[in-house]
Amino acid sequence: MQNNSDRPRAIPTKQAENEAFVVTRWDFAPGAETGRHVHAMDYVVVPLTTGTLTIEAADGQITQSPLTNGVSYARYAGVDHNVINDNDSPFSFIEIEKKTT
């Protein structure tokens, strides 16, 4: 992951891993970001907080992603982005990545 800004970094905490999945909790302070990264695996995100995250795509496009606590979504490998918490409060989600077999 790249971090080319003055924003603080989101904190990943790996909770579980086996031959099929990697489960990581992501905690964002207000203003924190993941840094630009490309997802190598298909993944599911389970928000633990309700709020809106800012997504910076690889092509520079900025979008707002409203998320609701407990309402999950899935994406395929290859997503290239930076995720930013522009909320005034902390934001957290669980990311479940599916390893290819």
Short mmCIF file of C-alpha atoms in Angstrom, two decimals, residues 2-101:
data_model
loop_
_atom_site.label_atom_id
_atom_site.label_comp_id
_atom_site.label_asym_id
_atom_site.label_seq_id
_atom_site.Cartn_x
_atom_site.Cartn_y
_atom_site.Cartn_z
CA GLN A 2 1.14 3.48 -0.80
CA ASN A 3 0.64 6.53 1.39
CA ASN A 4 1.59 9.72 -0.43
CA SER A 5 -0.41 12.09 1.75
CA ASP A 6 -0.25 13.58 5.21
CA ARG A 7 -3.26 11.56 6.34
CA PRO A 8 -2.86 9.08 9.19
CA ARG A 9 -2.97 5.40 8.24
CA ALA A 10 -5.90 3.11 8.90
CA ILE A 11 -4.94 0.23 11.18
CA PRO A 12 -5.37 -3.34 9.89
CA THR A 13 -5.60 -6.14 12.46
CA LYS A 14 -5.58 -9.67 11.07
CA GLN A 15 -8.16 -11.66 13.04
CA ALA A 16 -8.02 -15.02 11.31
CA GLU A 17 -6.38 -16.81 8.41
CA ASN A 18 -6.59 -20.32 7.02
CA GLU A 19 -6.13 -21.98 3.64
CA ALA A 20 -9.36 -20.42 2.32
CA PHE A 21 -9.78 -16.95 3.92
CA VAL A 22 -8.06 -13.95 5.49
CA VAL A 23 -10.15 -11.89 7.94
CA THR A 24 -8.90 -8.38 8.77
CA ARG A 25 -10.45 -5.66 10.89
CA TRP A 26 -9.76 -2.13 9.61
CA ASP A 27 -9.96 0.80 12.05
CA PHE A 28 -9.88 4.37 10.73
CA ALA A 29 -9.42 7.44 12.89
CA PRO A 30 -11.14 10.52 11.43
CA GLY A 31 -9.19 11.45 8.29
CA ALA A 32 -7.28 8.14 8.11
CA GLU A 33 -6.69 6.27 4.84
CA THR A 34 -5.61 2.82 3.70
CA GLY A 35 -3.21 4.16 1.08
CA ARG A 36 -3.63 3.16 -2.56
CA HIS A 37 -3.70 -0.61 -3.00
CA VAL A 38 -4.88 -3.31 -5.39
CA HIS A 39 -6.94 -6.19 -4.04
CA ALA A 40 -5.29 -9.49 -4.97
CA MET A 41 -8.29 -11.54 -3.81
CA ASP A 42 -12.08 -11.38 -4.05
CA TYR A 43 -13.40 -9.85 -0.83
CA VAL A 44 -16.41 -9.06 1.32
CA VAL A 45 -16.64 -5.97 3.56
CA VAL A 46 -18.81 -6.02 6.70
CA PRO A 47 -19.17 -2.45 8.07
CA LEU A 48 -19.09 -2.13 11.86
CA THR A 49 -19.99 1.56 11.65
CA THR A 50 -22.50 3.63 9.69
CA GLY A 51 -21.05 6.50 7.68
CA THR A 52 -19.60 7.47 4.32
CA LEU A 53 -16.10 6.58 3.14
CA THR A 54 -14.34 8.46 0.34
CA ILE A 55 -12.90 6.26 -2.41
CA GLU A 56 -10.04 7.48 -4.61
CA ALA A 57 -9.86 5.24 -7.70
CA ALA A 58 -6.63 4.59 -9.59
CA ASP A 59 -7.84 6.88 -12.40
CA GLY A 60 -8.27 9.75 -9.92
CA GLN A 61 -12.06 9.51 -9.72
CA ILE A 62 -13.43 10.36 -6.27
CA THR A 63 -16.66 8.75 -5.06
CA GLN A 64 -18.56 8.66 -1.80
CA SER A 65 -19.49 5.23 -0.48
CA PRO A 66 -22.27 5.30 2.13
CA LEU A 67 -22.04 2.24 4.39
CA THR A 68 -24.41 0.91 7.04
CA ASN A 69 -23.40 -1.11 10.08
CA GLY A 70 -23.95 -4.81 9.28
CA VAL A 71 -24.84 -4.33 5.59
CA SER A 72 -22.14 -6.19 3.65
CA TYR A 73 -20.94 -5.92 0.06
CA ALA A 74 -18.61 -7.98 -2.15
CA ARG A 75 -16.03 -7.07 -4.79
CA TYR A 76 -13.79 -9.07 -7.12
CA ALA A 77 -9.99 -9.03 -7.09
CA GLY A 78 -8.34 -6.22 -9.02
CA VAL A 79 -9.99 -3.23 -7.32
CA ASP A 80 -7.37 -0.44 -7.19
CA HIS A 81 -8.17 2.35 -4.75
CA ASN A 82 -7.49 4.34 -1.59
CA VAL A 83 -10.15 4.37 1.15
CA ILE A 84 -10.46 7.50 3.32
CA ASN A 85 -12.54 8.14 6.43
CA ASP A 86 -13.78 11.71 5.99
CA ASN A 87 -16.25 11.27 8.88
CA ASP A 88 -15.81 13.25 12.10
CA SER A 89 -15.74 9.99 14.05
CA PRO A 90 -13.85 6.68 13.83
CA PHE A 91 -14.94 4.09 11.25
CA SER A 92 -14.38 0.33 11.25
CA PHE A 93 -15.10 -2.65 9.02
CA ILE A 94 -14.21 -6.31 8.69
CA GLU A 95 -12.69 -7.43 5.37
CA ILE A 96 -12.94 -11.11 4.42
CA GLU A 97 -10.65 -12.07 1.55
CA LYS A 98 -11.10 -15.35 -0.33
CA LYS A 99 -7.84 -17.05 -1.22
CA THR A 100 -7.73 -18.71 -4.63
CA THR A 101 -7.44 -22.47 -4.47
#
